[in-house]
PDB file of C-alpha atoms and ligand atoms in Angstrom:
ATOM      1  CA  UNK A   1      -3.947  15.710  22.927  1.00  0.00           C
ATOM      2  CA  UNK A   2      -5.442  14.171  26.054  1.00  0.00           C
ATOM      3  CA  UNK A   3      -4.881  10.747  27.478  1.00  0.00           C
ATOM      4  CA  UNK A   4      -8.391   9.578  26.636  1.00  0.00           C
ATOM      5  CA  UNK A   5      -7.201   9.418  23.046  1.00  0.00           C
ATOM      6  CA  UNK A   6      -4.367   7.025  23.707  1.00  0.00           C
ATOM      7  CA  UNK A   7      -6.244   4.045  22.363  1.00  0.00           C
ATOM      8  CA  UNK A   8      -6.413   5.754  18.994  1.00  0.00           C
ATOM      9  CA  UNK A   9      -2.719   6.434  18.749  1.00  0.00           C
ATOM     10  CA  UNK A  10      -2.006   3.154  17.024  1.00  0.00           C
ATOM     11  CA  UNK A  11      -1.206   3.050  13.346  1.00  0.00           C
ATOM     12  CA  UNK A  12      -3.806   2.700  10.633  1.00  0.00           C
ATOM     13  CA  UNK A  13      -2.673  -0.287   8.557  1.00  0.00           C
ATOM     14  CA  UNK A  14      -3.583  -0.225   4.865  1.00  0.00           C
ATOM     15  CA  UNK A  15      -2.816  -2.697   2.089  1.00  0.00           C
ATOM     16  CA  UNK A  16      -2.190  -1.314  -1.378  1.00  0.00           C
ATOM     17  CA  UNK A  17      -3.587  -4.174  -3.406  1.00  0.00           C
ATOM     18  CA  UNK A  18      -4.776  -5.228  -6.839  1.00  0.00           C
ATOM     19  CA  UNK A  19      -4.320  -8.721  -8.195  1.00  0.00           C
ATOM     20  CA  UNK A  20      -3.147  -7.308 -11.517  1.00  0.00           C
ATOM     21  CA  UNK A  21       0.514  -6.467 -12.050  1.00  0.00           C
ATOM     22  CA  UNK A  22       1.710  -3.144 -13.413  1.00  0.00           C
ATOM     23  CA  UNK A  23      -1.323  -1.161 -12.256  1.00  0.00           C
ATOM     24  CA  UNK A  24       0.561   1.261 -10.002  1.00  0.00           C
ATOM     25  CA  UNK A  25       0.516  -0.468  -6.596  1.00  0.00           C
ATOM     26  CA  UNK A  26       4.177   0.096  -5.814  1.00  0.00           C
ATOM     27  CA  UNK A  27       4.188   3.635  -7.208  1.00  0.00           C
ATOM     28  CA  UNK A  28       1.196   4.376  -4.984  1.00  0.00           C
ATOM     29  CA  UNK A  29       2.745   2.715  -1.917  1.00  0.00           C
ATOM     30  CA  UNK A  30       5.989   4.688  -2.263  1.00  0.00           C
ATOM     31  CA  UNK A  31       4.432   8.035  -3.098  1.00  0.00           C
ATOM     32  CA  UNK A  32       1.608   7.822  -0.590  1.00  0.00           C
ATOM     33  CA  UNK A  33       4.254   7.050   2.052  1.00  0.00           C
ATOM     34  CA  UNK A  34       6.292  10.076   0.975  1.00  0.00           C
ATOM     35  CA  UNK A  35       3.152  12.207   0.656  1.00  0.00           C
ATOM     36  CA  UNK A  36       1.969  11.288   4.153  1.00  0.00           C
ATOM     37  CA  UNK A  37       5.467  12.002   5.500  1.00  0.00           C
ATOM     38  CA  UNK A  38       5.314  15.468   3.910  1.00  0.00           C
ATOM     39  CA  UNK A  39       2.141  16.045   5.916  1.00  0.00           C
ATOM     40  CA  UNK A  40       4.033  15.198   9.108  1.00  0.00           C
ATOM     41  CA  UNK A  41       2.802  11.623   9.462  1.00  0.00           C
ATOM     42  CA  UNK A  42       5.002   8.825  10.783  1.00  0.00           C
ATOM     43  CA  UNK A  43       4.949   6.076   8.160  1.00  0.00           C
ATOM     44  CA  UNK A  44       6.203   2.515   7.861  1.00  0.00           C
ATOM     45  CA  UNK A  45       6.141   1.041   4.359  1.00  0.00           C
ATOM     46  CA  UNK A  46       6.172  -2.760   4.303  1.00  0.00           C
ATOM     47  CA  UNK A  47       7.413  -4.327   1.075  1.00  0.00           C
ATOM     48  CA  UNK A  48       5.399  -7.534   0.733  1.00  0.00           C
ATOM     49  CA  UNK A  49       6.565  -8.255  -2.815  1.00  0.00           C
ATOM     50  CA  UNK A  50       9.681 -10.423  -3.338  1.00  0.00           C
ATOM     51  CA  UNK A  51      10.524  -8.198  -6.324  1.00  0.00           C
ATOM     52  CA  UNK A  52      11.567  -5.573  -3.780  1.00  0.00           C
ATOM     53  CA  UNK A  53      10.487  -2.652  -5.966  1.00  0.00           C
ATOM     54  CA  UNK A  54       9.135  -0.608  -3.062  1.00  0.00           C
ATOM     55  CA  UNK A  55      12.461  -1.158  -1.273  1.00  0.00           C
ATOM     56  CA  UNK A  56      14.580  -0.037  -4.241  1.00  0.00           C
ATOM     57  CA  UNK A  57      12.238   2.824  -5.102  1.00  0.00           C
ATOM     58  CA  UNK A  58      12.707   4.135  -1.564  1.00  0.00           C
ATOM     59  CA  UNK A  59      16.467   4.282  -2.133  1.00  0.00           C
ATOM     60  CA  UNK A  60      17.312   1.116  -0.183  1.00  0.00           C
ATOM     61  CA  UNK A  61      19.592  -1.481  -1.784  1.00  0.00           C
ATOM     62  CA  UNK A  62      17.740  -4.798  -1.575  1.00  0.00           C
ATOM     63  CA  UNK A  63      20.941  -6.817  -2.150  1.00  0.00           C
ATOM     64  CA  UNK A  64      22.783  -5.608   0.970  1.00  0.00           C
ATOM     65  CA  UNK A  65      20.084  -5.929   3.621  1.00  0.00           C
ATOM     66  CA  UNK A  66      21.030  -7.155   7.055  1.00  0.00           C
ATOM     67  CA  UNK A  67      17.482  -8.350   7.648  1.00  0.00           C
ATOM     68  CA  UNK A  68      14.370  -8.295   5.521  1.00  0.00           C
ATOM     69  CA  UNK A  69      10.681  -9.073   5.826  1.00  0.00           C
ATOM     70  CA  UNK A  70      11.396 -12.780   5.355  1.00  0.00           C
ATOM     71  CA  UNK A  71      13.333 -12.880   8.643  1.00  0.00           C
ATOM     72  CA  UNK A  72      10.457 -11.112  10.380  1.00  0.00           C
ATOM     73  CA  UNK A  73       7.795 -13.491   9.038  1.00  0.00           C
ATOM     74  CA  UNK A  74       9.651 -16.583  10.140  1.00  0.00           C
ATOM     75  CA  UNK A  75      10.511 -15.072  13.518  1.00  0.00           C
ATOM     76  CA  UNK A  76      14.259 -14.592  13.071  1.00  0.00           C
ATOM     77  CA  UNK A  77      14.160 -10.811  13.491  1.00  0.00           C
ATOM     78  CA  UNK A  78      11.657  -8.258  14.681  1.00  0.00           C
ATOM     79  CA  UNK A  79      10.528  -5.165  12.813  1.00  0.00           C
ATOM     80  CA  UNK A  80      12.741  -2.865  14.869  1.00  0.00           C
ATOM     81  CA  UNK A  81      15.768  -4.878  13.799  1.00  0.00           C
ATOM     82  CA  UNK A  82      14.769  -5.157  10.155  1.00  0.00           C
ATOM     83  CA  UNK A  83      13.414  -1.727   9.313  1.00  0.00           C
ATOM     84  CA  UNK A  84      15.513   0.817   7.432  1.00  0.00           C
ATOM     85  CA  UNK A  85      14.900   4.559   7.259  1.00  0.00           C
ATOM     86  CA  UNK A  86      14.391   5.973   3.774  1.00  0.00           C
ATOM     87  CA  UNK A  87      16.232   9.289   3.879  1.00  0.00           C
ATOM     88  CA  UNK A  88      14.879  10.051   0.437  1.00  0.00           C
ATOM     89  CA  UNK A  89      11.274   9.484   1.382  1.00  0.00           C
ATOM     90  CA  UNK A  90      11.110  10.505   5.040  1.00  0.00           C
ATOM     91  CA  UNK A  91       9.585   7.196   6.140  1.00  0.00           C
ATOM     92  CA  UNK A  92      10.717   3.779   7.398  1.00  0.00           C
ATOM     93  CA  UNK A  93      10.771   0.677   5.223  1.00  0.00           C
ATOM     94  CA  UNK A  94      10.504  -2.971   6.142  1.00  0.00           C
ATOM     95  CA  UNK A  95      12.444  -4.114   3.084  1.00  0.00           C
ATOM     96  CA  UNK A  96      12.170  -7.219   0.922  1.00  0.00           C
ATOM     97  CA  UNK A  97      14.087  -9.120  -1.714  1.00  0.00           C
ATOM     98  CA  UNK A  98      13.910 -12.519  -3.431  1.00  0.00           C
ATOM     99  CA  UNK A  99      14.353 -14.340  -0.139  1.00  0.00           C
ATOM    100  CA  UNK A 100      10.784 -13.387   0.672  1.00  0.00           C
ATOM    101  CA  UNK A 101       9.429 -15.829  -1.920  1.00  0.00           C
ATOM    102  CA  UNK A 102      10.707 -18.620   0.345  1.00  0.00           C
ATOM    103  CA  UNK A 103       8.403 -17.414   3.092  1.00  0.00           C
ATOM    104  CA  UNK A 104       5.433 -18.916   1.228  1.00  0.00           C
ATOM    105  CA  UNK A 105       6.837 -22.378   1.828  1.00  0.00           C
ATOM    106  CA  UNK A 106       8.059 -21.780   5.371  1.00  0.00           C
ATOM    107  CA  UNK A 107       4.748 -20.269   6.452  1.00  0.00           C
ATOM    108  CA  UNK A 108       2.643 -23.203   5.284  1.00  0.00           C
ATOM    109  CA  UNK A 109       3.845 -25.370   8.147  1.00  0.00           C
ATOM    110  CA  UNK A 110       3.418 -22.691  10.807  1.00  0.00           C
ATOM    111  CA  UNK A 111       0.501 -22.256  13.148  1.00  0.00           C
ATOM    112  CA  UNK A 112      -1.543 -19.107  12.516  1.00  0.00           C
ATOM    113  CA  UNK A 113       0.276 -18.779   9.246  1.00  0.00           C
ATOM    114  CA  UNK A 114      -1.878 -15.883   8.012  1.00  0.00           C
ATOM    115  CA  UNK A 115      -1.301 -13.763  11.083  1.00  0.00           C
ATOM    116  CA  UNK A 116       2.502 -13.599  11.299  1.00  0.00           C
ATOM    117  CA  UNK A 117       2.670 -10.091   9.849  1.00  0.00           C
ATOM    118  CA  UNK A 118      -0.122  -8.868  12.107  1.00  0.00           C
ATOM    119  CA  UNK A 119       1.756 -10.171  15.154  1.00  0.00           C
ATOM    120  CA  UNK A 120       4.976  -8.552  13.961  1.00  0.00           C
ATOM    121  CA  UNK A 121       3.366  -5.137  13.432  1.00  0.00           C
ATOM    122  CA  UNK A 122       2.054  -5.074  17.009  1.00  0.00           C
ATOM    123  CA  UNK A 123       5.554  -4.305  18.263  1.00  0.00           C
ATOM    124  CA  UNK A 124       5.636  -0.952  16.450  1.00  0.00           C
ATOM    125  CA  UNK A 125       1.992  -0.006  15.978  1.00  0.00           C
ATOM    126  CA  UNK A 126       2.204   2.896  18.442  1.00  0.00           C
ATOM    127  CA  UNK A 127       5.312   4.274  16.697  1.00  0.00           C
ATOM    128  CA  UNK A 128       3.546   5.121  13.440  1.00  0.00           C
ATOM    129  CA  UNK A 129       0.470   6.945  12.187  1.00  0.00           C
ATOM    130  CA  UNK A 130       0.294   4.797   9.058  1.00  0.00           C
ATOM    131  CA  UNK A 131       1.603   1.401   8.037  1.00  0.00           C
ATOM    132  CA  UNK A 132       1.285   0.840   4.285  1.00  0.00           C
ATOM    133  CA  UNK A 133       1.732  -2.625   2.796  1.00  0.00           C
ATOM    134  CA  UNK A 134       2.760  -2.950  -0.858  1.00  0.00           C
ATOM    135  CA  UNK A 135       1.161  -6.248  -1.926  1.00  0.00           C
ATOM    136  CA  UNK A 136       2.310  -8.586  -4.688  1.00  0.00           C
ATOM    137  CA  UNK A 137      -0.054  -9.152  -7.643  1.00  0.00           C
ATOM    138  CA  UNK A 138      -1.263 -12.542  -6.422  1.00  0.00           C
ATOM    139  CA  UNK A 139      -3.584 -13.893  -3.797  1.00  0.00           C
ATOM    140  CA  UNK A 140      -0.809 -15.790  -2.054  1.00  0.00           C
ATOM    141  CA  UNK A 141      -0.130 -16.538   1.588  1.00  0.00           C
ATOM    142  CA  UNK A 142       1.955 -13.363   1.616  1.00  0.00           C
ATOM    143  CA  UNK A 143      -0.990 -11.258   0.450  1.00  0.00           C
ATOM    144  CA  UNK A 144      -3.224 -12.996   2.991  1.00  0.00           C
ATOM    145  CA  UNK A 145      -0.779 -11.953   5.704  1.00  0.00           C
ATOM    146  CA  UNK A 146      -1.131  -8.387   4.475  1.00  0.00           C
ATOM    147  CA  UNK A 147      -4.935  -8.508   4.401  1.00  0.00           C
ATOM    148  CA  UNK A 148      -5.066 -10.182   7.812  1.00  0.00           C
ATOM    149  CA  UNK A 149      -2.933  -7.387   9.313  1.00  0.00           C
ATOM    150  CA  UNK A 150      -4.779  -4.460   7.737  1.00  0.00           C
ATOM    151  CA  UNK A 151      -7.684  -2.231   8.684  1.00  0.00           C
ATOM    152  CA  UNK A 152      -8.359  -1.500   5.070  1.00  0.00           C
ATOM    153  CA  UNK A 153      -7.447  -1.807   1.439  1.00  0.00           C
ATOM    154  CA  UNK A 154      -6.601   0.922  -1.031  1.00  0.00           C
ATOM    155  CA  UNK A 155      -6.970  -0.242  -4.620  1.00  0.00           C
ATOM    156  CA  UNK A 156      -5.066   1.637  -7.312  1.00  0.00           C
ATOM    157  CA  UNK A 157      -6.542   1.053 -10.744  1.00  0.00           C
ATOM    158  CA  UNK A 158      -6.324   2.142 -14.319  1.00  0.00           C
ATOM    159  CA  UNK A 159      -9.577   3.118 -15.954  1.00  0.00           C
ATOM    160  CA  UNK A 160      -9.522   0.440 -18.612  1.00  0.00           C
ATOM    161  CA  UNK A 161     -12.163  -1.830 -19.981  1.00  0.00           C
ATOM    162  CA  UNK A 162     -11.313  -4.970 -18.011  1.00  0.00           C
ATOM    163  CA  UNK A 163     -10.556  -3.060 -14.820  1.00  0.00           C
ATOM    164  CA  UNK A 164     -14.101  -3.353 -13.515  1.00  0.00           C
ATOM    165  CA  UNK A 165     -14.156  -7.103 -14.010  1.00  0.00           C
ATOM    166  CA  UNK A 166     -10.924  -7.582 -12.043  1.00  0.00           C
ATOM    167  CA  UNK A 167     -12.276  -5.294  -9.379  1.00  0.00           C
ATOM    168  CA  UNK A 168     -15.213  -7.525  -8.498  1.00  0.00           C
ATOM    169  CA  UNK A 169     -12.815 -10.437  -7.859  1.00  0.00           C
ATOM    170  CA  UNK A 170     -10.790  -8.289  -5.509  1.00  0.00           C
ATOM    171  CA  UNK A 171     -13.846  -6.921  -3.705  1.00  0.00           C
ATOM    172  CA  UNK A 172     -15.051 -10.502  -3.190  1.00  0.00           C
ATOM    173  CA  UNK A 173     -11.660 -11.473  -1.815  1.00  0.00           C
ATOM    174  CA  UNK A 174     -11.823  -8.593   0.655  1.00  0.00           C
ATOM    175  CA  UNK A 175     -15.306  -9.736   1.725  1.00  0.00           C
ATOM    176  CA  UNK A 176     -14.110 -13.314   2.237  1.00  0.00           C
ATOM    177  CA  UNK A 177     -11.108 -12.223   4.292  1.00  0.00           C
ATOM    178  CA  UNK A 178     -13.397  -9.935   6.290  1.00  0.00           C
ATOM    179  CA  UNK A 179     -15.729 -12.845   7.018  1.00  0.00           C
ATOM    180  CA  UNK A 180     -13.184 -15.570   7.734  1.00  0.00           C
ATOM    181  CA  UNK A 181      -9.943 -14.031   8.928  1.00  0.00           C
ATOM    182  CA  UNK A 182     -10.113 -10.327   9.723  1.00  0.00           C
ATOM    183  CA  UNK A 183     -13.430  -8.681  10.668  1.00  0.00           C
ATOM    184  CA  UNK A 184     -11.701  -5.260  10.802  1.00  0.00           C
ATOM    185  CA  UNK A 185     -10.876  -5.279   7.103  1.00  0.00           C
ATOM    186  CA  UNK A 186     -12.743  -2.862   4.866  1.00  0.00           C
ATOM    187  CA  UNK A 187     -12.382  -1.271   1.462  1.00  0.00           C
ATOM    188  CA  UNK A 188     -10.941   2.192   2.079  1.00  0.00           C
ATOM    189  CA  UNK A 189     -11.164   3.325  -1.484  1.00  0.00           C
ATOM    190  CA  UNK A 190     -10.339   3.143  -5.159  1.00  0.00           C
ATOM    191  CA  UNK A 191      -7.615   5.367  -6.550  1.00  0.00           C
ATOM    192  CA  UNK A 192      -7.619   6.171 -10.252  1.00  0.00           C
ATOM    193  CA  UNK A 193      -4.018   6.139 -11.494  1.00  0.00           C
ATOM    194  CA  UNK A 194      -2.176   6.668 -14.794  1.00  0.00           C
ATOM    195  CA  UNK A 195      -5.219   8.633 -15.821  1.00  0.00           C
ATOM    196  CA  UNK A 196      -5.339  10.320 -19.210  1.00  0.00           C
ATOM    197  CA  UNK A 197      -8.440  12.510 -19.519  1.00  0.00           C
ATOM    198  CA  UNK A 198      -8.040  12.709 -23.315  1.00  0.00           C
ATOM    199  CA  UNK A 199      -8.964   9.046 -23.621  1.00  0.00           C
ATOM    200  CA  UNK A 200     -12.744   8.786 -23.843  1.00  0.00           C
ATOM    201  CA  UNK A 201     -12.809   5.204 -22.588  1.00  0.00           C
ATOM    202  CA  UNK A 202     -10.960   6.239 -19.437  1.00  0.00           C
ATOM    203  CA  UNK A 203     -13.525   8.970 -18.781  1.00  0.00           C
ATOM    204  CA  UNK A 204     -16.335   6.459 -19.250  1.00  0.00           C
ATOM    205  CA  UNK A 205     -14.811   3.861 -16.930  1.00  0.00           C
ATOM    206  CA  UNK A 206     -14.080   6.588 -14.382  1.00  0.00           C
ATOM    207  CA  UNK A 207     -17.735   7.684 -14.466  1.00  0.00           C
ATOM    208  CA  UNK A 208     -18.876   4.046 -14.081  1.00  0.00           C
ATOM    209  CA  UNK A 209     -16.629   3.675 -11.062  1.00  0.00           C
ATOM    210  CA  UNK A 210     -18.167   6.732  -9.439  1.00  0.00           C
ATOM    211  CA  UNK A 211     -21.678   5.493 -10.205  1.00  0.00           C
ATOM    212  CA  UNK A 212     -20.934   2.046  -8.749  1.00  0.00           C
ATOM    213  CA  UNK A 213     -18.732   2.860  -5.792  1.00  0.00           C
ATOM    214  CA  UNK A 214     -19.751   6.429  -4.902  1.00  0.00           C
ATOM    215  CA  UNK A 215     -17.744   7.784  -1.976  1.00  0.00           C
ATOM    216  CA  UNK A 216     -15.371   4.849  -2.126  1.00  0.00           C
ATOM    217  CA  UNK A 217     -13.737   6.469  -5.159  1.00  0.00           C
ATOM    218  CA  UNK A 218     -11.073   8.891  -3.985  1.00  0.00           C
ATOM    219  CA  UNK A 219     -11.436  12.419  -5.308  1.00  0.00           C
ATOM    220  CA  UNK A 220      -7.753  12.608  -6.123  1.00  0.00           C
ATOM    221  CA  UNK A 221      -6.900  11.328  -9.594  1.00  0.00           C
ATOM    222  CA  UNK A 222      -3.266  10.492 -10.367  1.00  0.00           C
ATOM    223  CA  UNK A 223      -2.380  11.438 -13.941  1.00  0.00           C
ATOM    224  CA  UNK A 224      -0.066   9.506 -16.201  1.00  0.00           C
ATOM    225  CA  UNK A 225       3.173  11.364 -15.554  1.00  0.00           C
ATOM    226  CA  UNK A 226       6.605  10.345 -16.750  1.00  0.00           C
ATOM    227  CA  UNK A 227       8.335  11.861 -13.691  1.00  0.00           C
ATOM    228  CA  UNK A 228       6.673   9.184 -11.513  1.00  0.00           C
ATOM    229  CA  UNK A 229       8.045   6.479 -13.796  1.00  0.00           C
ATOM    230  CA  UNK A 230      11.561   7.968 -13.860  1.00  0.00           C
ATOM    231  CA  UNK A 231      11.899   8.424 -10.111  1.00  0.00           C
ATOM    232  CA  UNK A 232      12.558   4.772  -9.058  1.00  0.00           C
ATOM    233  CA  UNK A 233      15.723   4.577 -11.195  1.00  0.00           C
ATOM    234  CA  UNK A 234      17.097   7.370  -8.991  1.00  0.00           C
ATOM    235  CA  UNK A 235      16.040   5.552  -5.813  1.00  0.00           C
ATOM    236  CA  UNK A 236      13.603   8.351  -5.060  1.00  0.00           C
ATOM    237  CA  UNK A 237       9.848   8.609  -4.573  1.00  0.00           C
ATOM    238  CA  UNK A 238       8.357  10.762  -7.342  1.00  0.00           C
ATOM    239  CA  UNK A 239       7.171  13.091  -4.610  1.00  0.00           C
ATOM    240  CA  UNK A 240      10.831  13.808  -3.707  1.00  0.00           C
ATOM    241  CA  UNK A 241      12.334  13.512  -7.200  1.00  0.00           C
ATOM    242  CA  UNK A 242      10.255  16.291  -8.742  1.00  0.00           C
ATOM    243  CA  UNK A 243       7.879  17.737  -6.131  1.00  0.00           C
ATOM    244  CA  UNK A 244       6.335  20.197  -8.554  1.00  0.00           C
ATOM    245  CA  UNK A 245       5.416  17.589 -11.193  1.00  0.00           C
ATOM    246  CA  UNK A 246       1.746  16.818 -11.662  1.00  0.00           C
ATOM    247  CA  UNK A 247       2.254  13.244 -10.486  1.00  0.00           C
ATOM    248  CA  UNK A 248       3.966  14.337  -7.266  1.00  0.00           C
ATOM    249  CA  UNK A 249       1.321  16.970  -6.607  1.00  0.00           C
ATOM    250  CA  UNK A 250      -1.408  14.350  -7.027  1.00  0.00           C
ATOM    251  CA  UNK A 251       0.181  12.013  -4.494  1.00  0.00           C
ATOM    252  CA  UNK A 252       0.699  14.864  -2.009  1.00  0.00           C
ATOM    253  CA  UNK A 253      -2.997  15.716  -2.391  1.00  0.00           C
ATOM    254  CA  UNK A 254      -3.847  12.037  -2.034  1.00  0.00           C
ATOM    255  CA  UNK A 255      -1.942  11.915   1.272  1.00  0.00           C
ATOM    256  CA  UNK A 256      -4.114  14.750   2.544  1.00  0.00           C
ATOM    257  CA  UNK A 257      -7.279  13.035   1.345  1.00  0.00           C
ATOM    258  CA  UNK A 258      -6.313   9.788   3.117  1.00  0.00           C
ATOM    259  CA  UNK A 259      -5.642  11.662   6.368  1.00  0.00           C
ATOM    260  CA  UNK A 260      -9.009  13.406   6.077  1.00  0.00           C
ATOM    261  CA  UNK A 261     -10.826  10.183   5.260  1.00  0.00           C
ATOM    262  CA  UNK A 262      -9.336   8.456   8.292  1.00  0.00           C
ATOM    263  CA  UNK A 263     -10.317  11.386  10.532  1.00  0.00           C
ATOM    264  CA  UNK A 264     -13.839  11.724   9.182  1.00  0.00           C
ATOM    265  CA  UNK A 265     -14.613   8.023   9.535  1.00  0.00           C
ATOM    266  CA  UNK A 266     -12.752   7.855  12.905  1.00  0.00           C
ATOM    267  CA  UNK A 267     -11.252   4.639  11.658  1.00  0.00           C
TER     268      UNK A 267
HETATM  269  P1  LIG H 301       2.569  -2.581  -9.698  1.00  0.00           P
HETATM  270  O1  LIG H 301       3.251  -2.412  -8.397  1.00  0.00           O
HETATM  271  O2  LIG H 301       1.076  -2.639  -9.593  1.00  0.00           O
HETATM  272  O3  LIG H 301       3.102  -3.726 -10.485  1.00  0.00           O
HETATM  273  P2  LIG H 301       4.005  -0.199 -10.526  1.00  0.00           P
HETATM  274  O4  LIG H 301       3.739   0.836  -9.493  1.00  0.00           O
HETATM  275  O5  LIG H 301       5.323  -0.902 -10.466  1.00  0.00           O
HETATM  276  O6  LIG H 301       2.835  -1.259 -10.581  1.00  0.00           O
HETATM  277  O7  LIG H 301       3.811   0.529 -11.924  1.00  0.00           O
HETATM  278  C1  LIG H 301       3.991  -0.163 -13.175  1.00  0.00           C
HETATM  279  C2  LIG H 301       4.767   0.759 -14.128  1.00  0.00           C
HETATM  280  O8  LIG H 301       3.987   1.928 -14.393  1.00  0.00           O
HETATM  281  C3  LIG H 301       6.072   1.252 -13.551  1.00  0.00           C
HETATM  282  O9  LIG H 301       7.021   1.306 -14.581  1.00  0.00           O
HETATM  283  C4  LIG H 301       5.745   2.644 -13.040  1.00  0.00           C
HETATM  284  O10 LIG H 301       6.872   3.493 -13.034  1.00  0.00           O
HETATM  285  C5  LIG H 301       4.706   3.105 -14.031  1.00  0.00           C
HETATM  286  N1  LIG H 301       3.737   4.058 -13.439  1.00  0.00           N
HETATM  287  C6  LIG H 301       3.003   3.893 -12.321  1.00  0.00           C
HETATM  288  N2  LIG H 301       2.192   4.950 -12.103  1.00  0.00           N
HETATM  289  C7  LIG H 301       2.432   5.825 -13.120  1.00  0.00           C
HETATM  290  C8  LIG H 301       1.898   7.103 -13.476  1.00  0.00           C
HETATM  291  N3  LIG H 301       0.937   7.702 -12.735  1.00  0.00           N
HETATM  292  N4  LIG H 301       2.360   7.695 -14.595  1.00  0.00           N
HETATM  293  C9  LIG H 301       3.305   7.083 -15.358  1.00  0.00           C
HETATM  294  N5  LIG H 301       3.844   5.891 -15.081  1.00  0.00           N
HETATM  295  C10 LIG H 301       3.414   5.254 -13.981  1.00  0.00           C
HETATM  296 MG1  LIG H 302       4.614  -3.715  -7.403  1.00  0.00          MG
END
């Protein structure tokens, strides 16, 4: 590696977003983090959801945190003080719990209220290859902070009938944020999750997605796999809990695809 590349050694920051709940955002955030770590990447996972599922699913107890993302957003701690290493996942976590819901209110009165997370990440951006942000299922000030800090958005989605409709709302949101707040923001890609190839409708929606979005649809497809759903109750990413399961294998492959996509687009 030569010094001319130094400017590129800052982290790629990606939001995992979809305004629907229960579509696999957190599962994707945790397992992509673990998958990227398996490929030797340095990863920070930011839990932007007050439910703290990404925190717990990484094996970190959200009830005993010294600091959490809330403290970082309101300027009472920095990321280096608040982050916790996930031994189980091989990546760092900026954890969250219910306190984070208060940040909505505290941020409203602050100047540059959408860019607090972006400012906070600057301190560590040369320490990581990837920063992944697990977004809540709302377009709140928290989510805006995520979108304002990111280079791109990865959208996990189930291939169901109404999925396409919800998608156009989200794509419009990304365009608006791109125009008004963060000109660097782009759609990185759509990830098909909880996929069951035996369901004809899912095959049809999947084909429509490819027709509409072309290369923006990731080649990796994550199957519906019970091992991925079991893993969080053990405080483990599915990728660590049962590495040979089909779900884990898919997320490991997805990690590789994300690395290749970043390299090929020199993002
Ligand atoms: P979100 O963060 O979008 O609300 P989650 O990642 O929490 O969604 O997933 C919702 C539920 O679906 C969880 O119980 C999770 O364990 C389960 N789940 C997610 N992905 C899969 C999958 N590929 N196969 C089986 N269950 C899954
Ligand atoms: Mg979630």
